Coordinates of C-alpha atoms and ligand atoms in Angstrom, one line a residue:
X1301 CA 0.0 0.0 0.0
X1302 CA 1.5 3.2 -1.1
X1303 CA 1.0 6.6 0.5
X1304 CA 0.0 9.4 -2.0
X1305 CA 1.3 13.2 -1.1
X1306 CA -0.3 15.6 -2.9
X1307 CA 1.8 18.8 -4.0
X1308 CA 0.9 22.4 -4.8
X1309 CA 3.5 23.9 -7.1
X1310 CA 4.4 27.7 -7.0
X1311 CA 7.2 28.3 -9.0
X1312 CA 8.8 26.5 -12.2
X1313 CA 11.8 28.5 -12.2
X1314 CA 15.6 26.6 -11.8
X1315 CA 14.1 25.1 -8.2
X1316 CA 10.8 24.2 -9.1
X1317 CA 11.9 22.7 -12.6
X1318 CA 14.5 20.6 -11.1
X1319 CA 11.9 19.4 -8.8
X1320 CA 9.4 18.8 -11.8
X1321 CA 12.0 16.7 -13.2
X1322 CA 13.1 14.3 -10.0
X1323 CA 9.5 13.4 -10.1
X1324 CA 9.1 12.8 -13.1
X1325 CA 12.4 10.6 -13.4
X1326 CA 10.8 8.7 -9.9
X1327 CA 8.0 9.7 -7.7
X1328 CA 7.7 6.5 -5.4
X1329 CA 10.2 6.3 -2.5
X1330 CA 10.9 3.9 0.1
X1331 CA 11.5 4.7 3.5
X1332 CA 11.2 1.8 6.6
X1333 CA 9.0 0.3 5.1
X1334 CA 6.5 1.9 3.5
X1335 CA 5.8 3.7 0.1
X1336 CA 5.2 7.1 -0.3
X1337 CA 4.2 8.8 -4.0
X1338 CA 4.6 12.2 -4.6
X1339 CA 1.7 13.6 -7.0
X1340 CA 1.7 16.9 -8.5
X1341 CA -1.8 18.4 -8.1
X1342 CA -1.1 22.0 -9.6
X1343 CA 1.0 24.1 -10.5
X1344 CA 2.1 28.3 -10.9
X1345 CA 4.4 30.4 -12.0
X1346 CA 3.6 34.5 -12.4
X1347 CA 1.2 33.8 -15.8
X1348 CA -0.3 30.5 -14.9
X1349 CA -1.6 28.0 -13.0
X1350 CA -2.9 24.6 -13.8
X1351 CA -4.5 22.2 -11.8
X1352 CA -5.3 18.3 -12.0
X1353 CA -7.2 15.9 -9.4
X1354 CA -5.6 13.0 -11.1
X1355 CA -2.3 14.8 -10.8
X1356 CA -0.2 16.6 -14.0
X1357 CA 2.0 14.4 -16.0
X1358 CA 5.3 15.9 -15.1
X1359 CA 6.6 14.9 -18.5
X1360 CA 4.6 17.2 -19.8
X1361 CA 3.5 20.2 -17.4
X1362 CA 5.1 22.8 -19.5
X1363 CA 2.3 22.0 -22.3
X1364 CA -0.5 21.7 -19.6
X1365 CA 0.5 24.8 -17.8
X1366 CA 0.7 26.8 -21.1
X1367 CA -3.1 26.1 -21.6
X1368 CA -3.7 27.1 -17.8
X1369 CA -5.8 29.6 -16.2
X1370 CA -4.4 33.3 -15.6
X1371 CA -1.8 32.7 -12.3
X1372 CA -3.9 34.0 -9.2
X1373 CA -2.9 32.8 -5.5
X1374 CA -6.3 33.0 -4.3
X1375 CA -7.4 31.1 -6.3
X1376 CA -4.5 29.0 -6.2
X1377 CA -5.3 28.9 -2.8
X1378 CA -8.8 27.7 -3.1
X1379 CA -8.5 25.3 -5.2
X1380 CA -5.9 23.4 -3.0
X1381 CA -8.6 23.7 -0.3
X1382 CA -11.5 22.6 -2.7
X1383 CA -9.7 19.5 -4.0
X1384 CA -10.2 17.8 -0.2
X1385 CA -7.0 15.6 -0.6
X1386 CA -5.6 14.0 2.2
X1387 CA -1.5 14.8 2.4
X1388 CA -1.6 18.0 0.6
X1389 CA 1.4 20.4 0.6
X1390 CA 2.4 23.6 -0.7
X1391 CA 5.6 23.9 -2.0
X1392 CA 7.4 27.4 -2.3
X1393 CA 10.0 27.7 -5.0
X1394 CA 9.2 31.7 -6.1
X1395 CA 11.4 34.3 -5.9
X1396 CA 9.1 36.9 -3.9
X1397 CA 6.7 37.3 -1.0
X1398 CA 3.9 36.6 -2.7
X1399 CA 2.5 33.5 -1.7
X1400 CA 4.4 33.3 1.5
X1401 CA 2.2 36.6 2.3
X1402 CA -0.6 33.5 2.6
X1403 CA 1.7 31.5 4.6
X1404 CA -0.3 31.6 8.2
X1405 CA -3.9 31.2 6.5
X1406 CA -2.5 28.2 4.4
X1407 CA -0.7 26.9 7.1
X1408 CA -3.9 26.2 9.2
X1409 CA -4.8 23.6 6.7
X1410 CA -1.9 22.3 4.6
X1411 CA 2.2 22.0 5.8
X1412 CA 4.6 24.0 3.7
X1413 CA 8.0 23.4 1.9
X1414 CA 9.8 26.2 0.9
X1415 CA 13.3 26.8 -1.3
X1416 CA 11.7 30.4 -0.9
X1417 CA 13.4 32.5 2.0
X1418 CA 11.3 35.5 2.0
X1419 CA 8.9 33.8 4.8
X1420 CA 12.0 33.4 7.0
X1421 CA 13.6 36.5 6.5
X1422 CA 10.5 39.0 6.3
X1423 CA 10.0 41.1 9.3
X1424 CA 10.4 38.9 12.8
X1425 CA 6.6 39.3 13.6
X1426 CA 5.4 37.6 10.9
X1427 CA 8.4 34.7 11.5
X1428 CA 7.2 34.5 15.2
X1429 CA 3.3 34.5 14.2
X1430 CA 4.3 31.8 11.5
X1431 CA 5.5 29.8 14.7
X1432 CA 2.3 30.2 16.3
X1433 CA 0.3 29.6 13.6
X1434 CA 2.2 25.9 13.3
X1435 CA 2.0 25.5 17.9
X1436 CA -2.1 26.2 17.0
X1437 CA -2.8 24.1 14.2
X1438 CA -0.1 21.4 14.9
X1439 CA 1.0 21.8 11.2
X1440 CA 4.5 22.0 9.7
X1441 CA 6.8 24.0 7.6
X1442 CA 10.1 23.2 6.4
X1443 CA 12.6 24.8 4.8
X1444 CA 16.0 22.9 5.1
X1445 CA 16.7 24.3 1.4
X1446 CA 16.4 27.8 2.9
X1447 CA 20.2 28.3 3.7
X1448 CA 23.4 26.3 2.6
X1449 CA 21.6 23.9 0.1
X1450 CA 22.5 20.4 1.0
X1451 CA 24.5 20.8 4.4
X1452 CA 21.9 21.0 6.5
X1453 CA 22.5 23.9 9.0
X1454 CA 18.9 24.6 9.7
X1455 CA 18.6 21.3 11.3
X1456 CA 21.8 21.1 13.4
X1457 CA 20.5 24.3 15.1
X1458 CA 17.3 22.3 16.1
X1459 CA 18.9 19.3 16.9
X1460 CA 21.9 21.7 19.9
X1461 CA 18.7 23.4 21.0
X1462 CA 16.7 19.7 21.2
X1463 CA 19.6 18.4 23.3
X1464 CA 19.9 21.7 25.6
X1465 CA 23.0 23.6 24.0
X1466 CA 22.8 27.0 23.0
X1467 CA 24.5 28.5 20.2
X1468 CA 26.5 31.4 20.9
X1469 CA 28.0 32.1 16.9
X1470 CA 27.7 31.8 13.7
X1471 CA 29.9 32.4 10.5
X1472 CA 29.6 31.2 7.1
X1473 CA 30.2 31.4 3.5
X1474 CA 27.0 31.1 1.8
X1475 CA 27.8 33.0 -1.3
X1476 CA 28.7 30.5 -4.3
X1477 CA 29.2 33.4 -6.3
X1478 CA 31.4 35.7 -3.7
X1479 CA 33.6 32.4 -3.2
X1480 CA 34.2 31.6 -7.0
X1481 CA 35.3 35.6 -7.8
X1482 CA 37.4 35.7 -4.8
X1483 CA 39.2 32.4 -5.1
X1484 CA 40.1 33.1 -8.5
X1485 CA 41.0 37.1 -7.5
X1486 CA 43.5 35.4 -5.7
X1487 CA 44.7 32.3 -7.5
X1488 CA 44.6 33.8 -11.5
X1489 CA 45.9 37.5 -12.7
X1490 CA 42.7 38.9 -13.5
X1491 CA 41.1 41.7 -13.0
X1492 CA 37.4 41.4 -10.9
X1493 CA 35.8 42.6 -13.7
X1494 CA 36.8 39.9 -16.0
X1495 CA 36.3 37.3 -13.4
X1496 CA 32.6 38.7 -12.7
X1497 CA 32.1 38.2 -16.6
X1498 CA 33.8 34.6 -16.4
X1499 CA 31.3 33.8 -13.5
X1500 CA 28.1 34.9 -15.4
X1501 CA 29.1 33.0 -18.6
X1502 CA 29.4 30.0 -16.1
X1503 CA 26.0 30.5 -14.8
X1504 CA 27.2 31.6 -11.6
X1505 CA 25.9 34.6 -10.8
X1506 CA 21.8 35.8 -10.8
X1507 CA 20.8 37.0 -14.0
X1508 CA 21.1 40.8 -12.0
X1509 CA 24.7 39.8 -10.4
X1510 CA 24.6 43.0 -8.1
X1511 CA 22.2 40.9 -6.4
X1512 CA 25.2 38.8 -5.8
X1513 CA 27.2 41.2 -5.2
X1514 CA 25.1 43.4 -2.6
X1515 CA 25.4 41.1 0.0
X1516 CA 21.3 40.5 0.7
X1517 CA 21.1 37.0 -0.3
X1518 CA 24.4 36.4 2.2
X1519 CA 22.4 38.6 5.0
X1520 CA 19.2 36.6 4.4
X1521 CA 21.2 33.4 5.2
X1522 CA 22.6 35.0 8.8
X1523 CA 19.3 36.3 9.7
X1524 CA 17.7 32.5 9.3
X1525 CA 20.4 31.2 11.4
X1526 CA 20.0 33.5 13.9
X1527 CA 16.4 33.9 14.3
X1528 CA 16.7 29.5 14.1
X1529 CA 19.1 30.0 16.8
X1530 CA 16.4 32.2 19.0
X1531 CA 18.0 35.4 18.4
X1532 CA 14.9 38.8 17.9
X1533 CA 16.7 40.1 14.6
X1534 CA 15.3 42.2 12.1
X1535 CA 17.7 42.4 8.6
X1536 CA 18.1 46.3 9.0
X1537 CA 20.3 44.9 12.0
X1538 CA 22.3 43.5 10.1
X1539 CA 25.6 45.6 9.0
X1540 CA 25.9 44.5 5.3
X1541 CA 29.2 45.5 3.2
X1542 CA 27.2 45.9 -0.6
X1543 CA 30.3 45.5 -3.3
X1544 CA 28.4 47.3 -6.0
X1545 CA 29.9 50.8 -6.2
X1546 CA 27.5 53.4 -5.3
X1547 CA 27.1 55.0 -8.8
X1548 CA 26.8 51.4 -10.1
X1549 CA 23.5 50.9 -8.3
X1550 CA 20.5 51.9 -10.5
X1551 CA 22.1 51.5 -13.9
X1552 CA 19.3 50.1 -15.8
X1553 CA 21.2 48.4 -18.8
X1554 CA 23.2 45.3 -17.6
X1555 CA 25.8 45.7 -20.2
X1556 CA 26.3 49.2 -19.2
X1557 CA 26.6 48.0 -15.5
X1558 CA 29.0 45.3 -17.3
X1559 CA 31.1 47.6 -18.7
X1560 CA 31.5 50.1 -15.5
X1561 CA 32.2 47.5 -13.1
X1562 CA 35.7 48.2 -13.9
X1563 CA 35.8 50.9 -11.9
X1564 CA 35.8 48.2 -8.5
X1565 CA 39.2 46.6 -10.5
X1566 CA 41.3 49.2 -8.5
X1567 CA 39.7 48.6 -5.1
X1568 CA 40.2 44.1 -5.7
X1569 CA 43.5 44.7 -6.4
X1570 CA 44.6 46.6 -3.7
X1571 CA 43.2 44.2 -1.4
X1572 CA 44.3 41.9 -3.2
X1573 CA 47.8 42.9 -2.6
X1574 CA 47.4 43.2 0.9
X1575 CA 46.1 39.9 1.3
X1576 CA 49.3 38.3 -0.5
X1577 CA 51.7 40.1 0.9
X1578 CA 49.9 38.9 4.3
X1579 CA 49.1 35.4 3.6
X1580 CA 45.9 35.7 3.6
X1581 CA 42.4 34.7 2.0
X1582 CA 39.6 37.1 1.1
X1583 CA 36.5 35.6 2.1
X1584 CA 33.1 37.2 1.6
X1585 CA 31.9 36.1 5.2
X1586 CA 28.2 35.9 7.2
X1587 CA 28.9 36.2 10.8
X1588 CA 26.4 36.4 14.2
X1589 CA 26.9 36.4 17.8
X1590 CA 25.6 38.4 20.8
X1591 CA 22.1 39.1 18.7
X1592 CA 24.7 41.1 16.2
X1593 CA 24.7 40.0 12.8
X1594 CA 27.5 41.4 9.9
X1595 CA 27.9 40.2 6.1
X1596 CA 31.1 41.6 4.0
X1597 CA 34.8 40.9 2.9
X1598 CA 37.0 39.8 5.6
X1599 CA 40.8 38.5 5.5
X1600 CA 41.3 35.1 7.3
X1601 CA 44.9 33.4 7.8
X1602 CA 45.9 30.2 7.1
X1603 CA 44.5 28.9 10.7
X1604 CA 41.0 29.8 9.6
X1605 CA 38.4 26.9 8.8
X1606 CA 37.7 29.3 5.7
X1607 CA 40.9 29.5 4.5
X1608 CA 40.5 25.7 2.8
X1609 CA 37.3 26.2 1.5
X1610 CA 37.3 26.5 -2.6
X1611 CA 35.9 28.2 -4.9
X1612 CA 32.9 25.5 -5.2
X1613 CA 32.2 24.8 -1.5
X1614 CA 30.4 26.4 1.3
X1615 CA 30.4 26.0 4.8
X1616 CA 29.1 26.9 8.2
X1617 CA 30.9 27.3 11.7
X1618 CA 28.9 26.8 14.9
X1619 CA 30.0 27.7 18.5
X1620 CA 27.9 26.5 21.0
X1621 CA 27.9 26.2 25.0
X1622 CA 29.5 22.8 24.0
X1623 CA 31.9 23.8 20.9
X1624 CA 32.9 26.8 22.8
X1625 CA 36.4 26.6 21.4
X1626 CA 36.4 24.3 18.3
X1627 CA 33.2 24.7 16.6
X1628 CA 31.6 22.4 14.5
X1629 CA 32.4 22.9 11.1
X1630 CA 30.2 21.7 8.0
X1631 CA 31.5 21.9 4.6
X1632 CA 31.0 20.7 1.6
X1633 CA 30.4 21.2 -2.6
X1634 CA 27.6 24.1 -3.5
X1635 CA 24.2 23.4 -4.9
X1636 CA 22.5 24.3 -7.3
X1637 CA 18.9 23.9 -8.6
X1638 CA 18.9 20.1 -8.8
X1639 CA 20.3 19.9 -5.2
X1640 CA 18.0 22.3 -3.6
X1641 CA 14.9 19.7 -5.5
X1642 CA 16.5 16.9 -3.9
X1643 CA 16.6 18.9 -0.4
X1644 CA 12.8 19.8 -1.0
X1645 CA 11.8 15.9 -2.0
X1646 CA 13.4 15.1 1.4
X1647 CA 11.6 17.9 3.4
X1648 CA 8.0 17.1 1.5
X1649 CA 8.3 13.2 2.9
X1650 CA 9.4 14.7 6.2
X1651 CA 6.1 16.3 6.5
X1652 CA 4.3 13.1 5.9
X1653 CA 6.4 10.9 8.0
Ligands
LIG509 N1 18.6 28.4 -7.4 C1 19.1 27.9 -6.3 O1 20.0 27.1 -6.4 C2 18.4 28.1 -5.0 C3 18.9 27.5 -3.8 C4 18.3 27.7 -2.6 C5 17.1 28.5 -2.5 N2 16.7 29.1 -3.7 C6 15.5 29.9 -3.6 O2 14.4 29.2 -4.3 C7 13.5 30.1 -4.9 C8 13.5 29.8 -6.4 O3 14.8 29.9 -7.0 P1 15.0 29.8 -8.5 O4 16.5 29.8 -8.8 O5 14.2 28.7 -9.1 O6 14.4 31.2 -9.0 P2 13.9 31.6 -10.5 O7 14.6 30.7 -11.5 O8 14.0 33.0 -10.6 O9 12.3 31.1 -10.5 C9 11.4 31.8 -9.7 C10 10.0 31.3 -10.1 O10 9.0 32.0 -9.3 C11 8.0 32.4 -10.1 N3 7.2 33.5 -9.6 C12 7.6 34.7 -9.3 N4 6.6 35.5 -8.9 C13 5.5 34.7 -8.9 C14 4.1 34.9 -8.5 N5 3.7 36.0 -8.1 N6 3.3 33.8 -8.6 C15 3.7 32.6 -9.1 N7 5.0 32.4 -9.4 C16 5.9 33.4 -9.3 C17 8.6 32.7 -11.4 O11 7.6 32.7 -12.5 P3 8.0 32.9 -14.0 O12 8.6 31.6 -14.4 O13 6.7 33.1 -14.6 O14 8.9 34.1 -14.0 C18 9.6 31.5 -11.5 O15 9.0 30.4 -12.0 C19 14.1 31.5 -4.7 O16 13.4 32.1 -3.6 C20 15.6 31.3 -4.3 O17 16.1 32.3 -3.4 C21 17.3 28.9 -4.9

């Protein structure tokens, strides 16, 4: 006897589409014992939205969803509520506050799984009556694929404060993009400028890569950490180093922003410099302790658990009342789109477990 969960799609952008496609390649799994199917019951992104009781052939929802209704979330909404299915979840792969603007009044009916961070890292009264939303309607929300894709930081956090430790700081890397230009600032002879063109034509960077480069992302990441370690922290606490120059920042044309960004190639270099001459690593770090949170470029020496990380790997430090000294360090290759899908197939059966 197989257990069918029944998923609400908002989304199909790299996340969501990878996730489209791990169903489609397999959608039964196996854990202790029992089998669990995961259905896709509809699905949105900002045009769309298209919807099937019998669930949508995930070879073919790009088709279906083509021929969809106009995209509206309450409507969206309602129809997950009108469909009555037993183990339904909404899953949140969008890149705006949209739906998770819904989160509370969905919540008292249906779990949600979010690659989304825009719940977590909106203002803290709406994370702490998200919390009390799930205490009151004994629901669930996960979001594992929130920070660090893959090592899972979120729920090391829960598991210290489970067994009665408290964590006193954070640091991270959690850029992909800051780690790749940086490495290579250091390791090749190239200017940042060529090396921010180099990552884009990799498919490194967002399609805007100030949005890389302005440190948000990076902050969102710190706040989620924090707030999971019990910390009260808004993101305007946060002091947040943004690496696009000033006159940089409302450039409409990308290639114009392209061609200016040489103008930072002076600034690189010079630290750059300094960093050599000192043996040192530029890093572009996420750091949090005593309810203070701070995101920008930092120099660590060779003694630094950063110091080994490359250019395709992240990692998260945590000190705790037990790692008071030596914290425990997790590391390990960046993800992409198809990771963060896999994170999200493993947070849906969570919910059902
Ligand atoms: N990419 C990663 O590796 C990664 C890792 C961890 C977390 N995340 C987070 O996961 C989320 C998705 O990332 P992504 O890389 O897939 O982003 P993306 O490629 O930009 O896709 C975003 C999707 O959201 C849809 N969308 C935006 N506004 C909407 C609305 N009002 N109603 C319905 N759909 C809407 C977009 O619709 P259209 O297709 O119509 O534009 C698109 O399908 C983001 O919040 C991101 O921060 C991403």
């Amino acid at each position: 006897m197989e257990k069918k969960i029944n998923i609400f799609l908002v989304g199909t952008g790299n996340v969501g589409k990878s996730l489209i496609e791990l169903i489609a390649h397999d959608n039964l799994y196996k854990i202790a014992g029992k089998k669990f199917r995961i259905r896709i019951i509809g699905i949105a992104n900002r045009s769309k939205m298209y919807f099937s009781r019998q669930s949508i052939n995930a070879n073919k929802w790009k088709s279906l969803l083509t021929k969809g209704k106009t995209a509206n979330v309450d409507l969206f909404i309602e129809t997950m509520k009108h469909y009555k299915l037993p183990d339904t979840i909404l899953v949140d792969c969008m890149n705006g506050d949209e739906i998770s603007r819904y989160y509370k009044v969905i919540l008292k009916q249906f779990p949600i799984v979010a690659s989304n961070k825009s719940s977590n890292s909106g203002s803290y009264k709406n994370y702490s009556a998200i919390r009390d939303t799930i205490k009151k309607y004994n629901t669930d929300f996960r979001y594992s694929a929130n920070v660090g894709v893959g090592l899972p930081s979120t729920d090391i956090i829960n598991s210290f404060l489970s067994g009665g430790d408290k964590v006193t700081a954070i640091e991270g890397l959690f850029s992909s993009t800051m780690n790749y230009l940086l490495d290579k600032l250091l390791t090749t002879d190239k200017p940042f400028s060529r090396l921010l063109v180099e990552a884009k034509e990799k498919g490194l960077t967002e399609p805007d890569p100030r949005n890389d480069l302005n440190g948000i992302d990076t902050a969102r990441k710190i706040l989620i950490l924090a707030r999971e370690s019990g910390a009260k922290i808004e993101m305007n606490d946060i002091k947040i180093e943004n690496l696009v120059p000033v006159i940089l920042r409302n450039i409409k044309s990308l290639d114009k922003f392209y061609h200016s960004i040489k103008i930072a190639d002076s600034k690189f270099d010079a630290m750059k410099r300094v960093a050599m001459k000192n043996k040192r690593k530029l890093v572009y770090s996420a750091r949090f302790k005593d309810n203070k949170a701070s995101v920008g470029i930092e120099m660590v020496d060779a003694v630094h658990p950063f110091y080994s990380v490359s250019a395709n790997e992240k990692v998260v430090l945590f000190y705790t009342e037990f790692f008071k000294h030596h914290p425990l360090v997790i590391k390990g290759e960046s993800g992409g789109a198809k990771e963060t899908a896999s994170v999200l197939i493993s947070d849906i059966l969570k919910t059902v477990l």
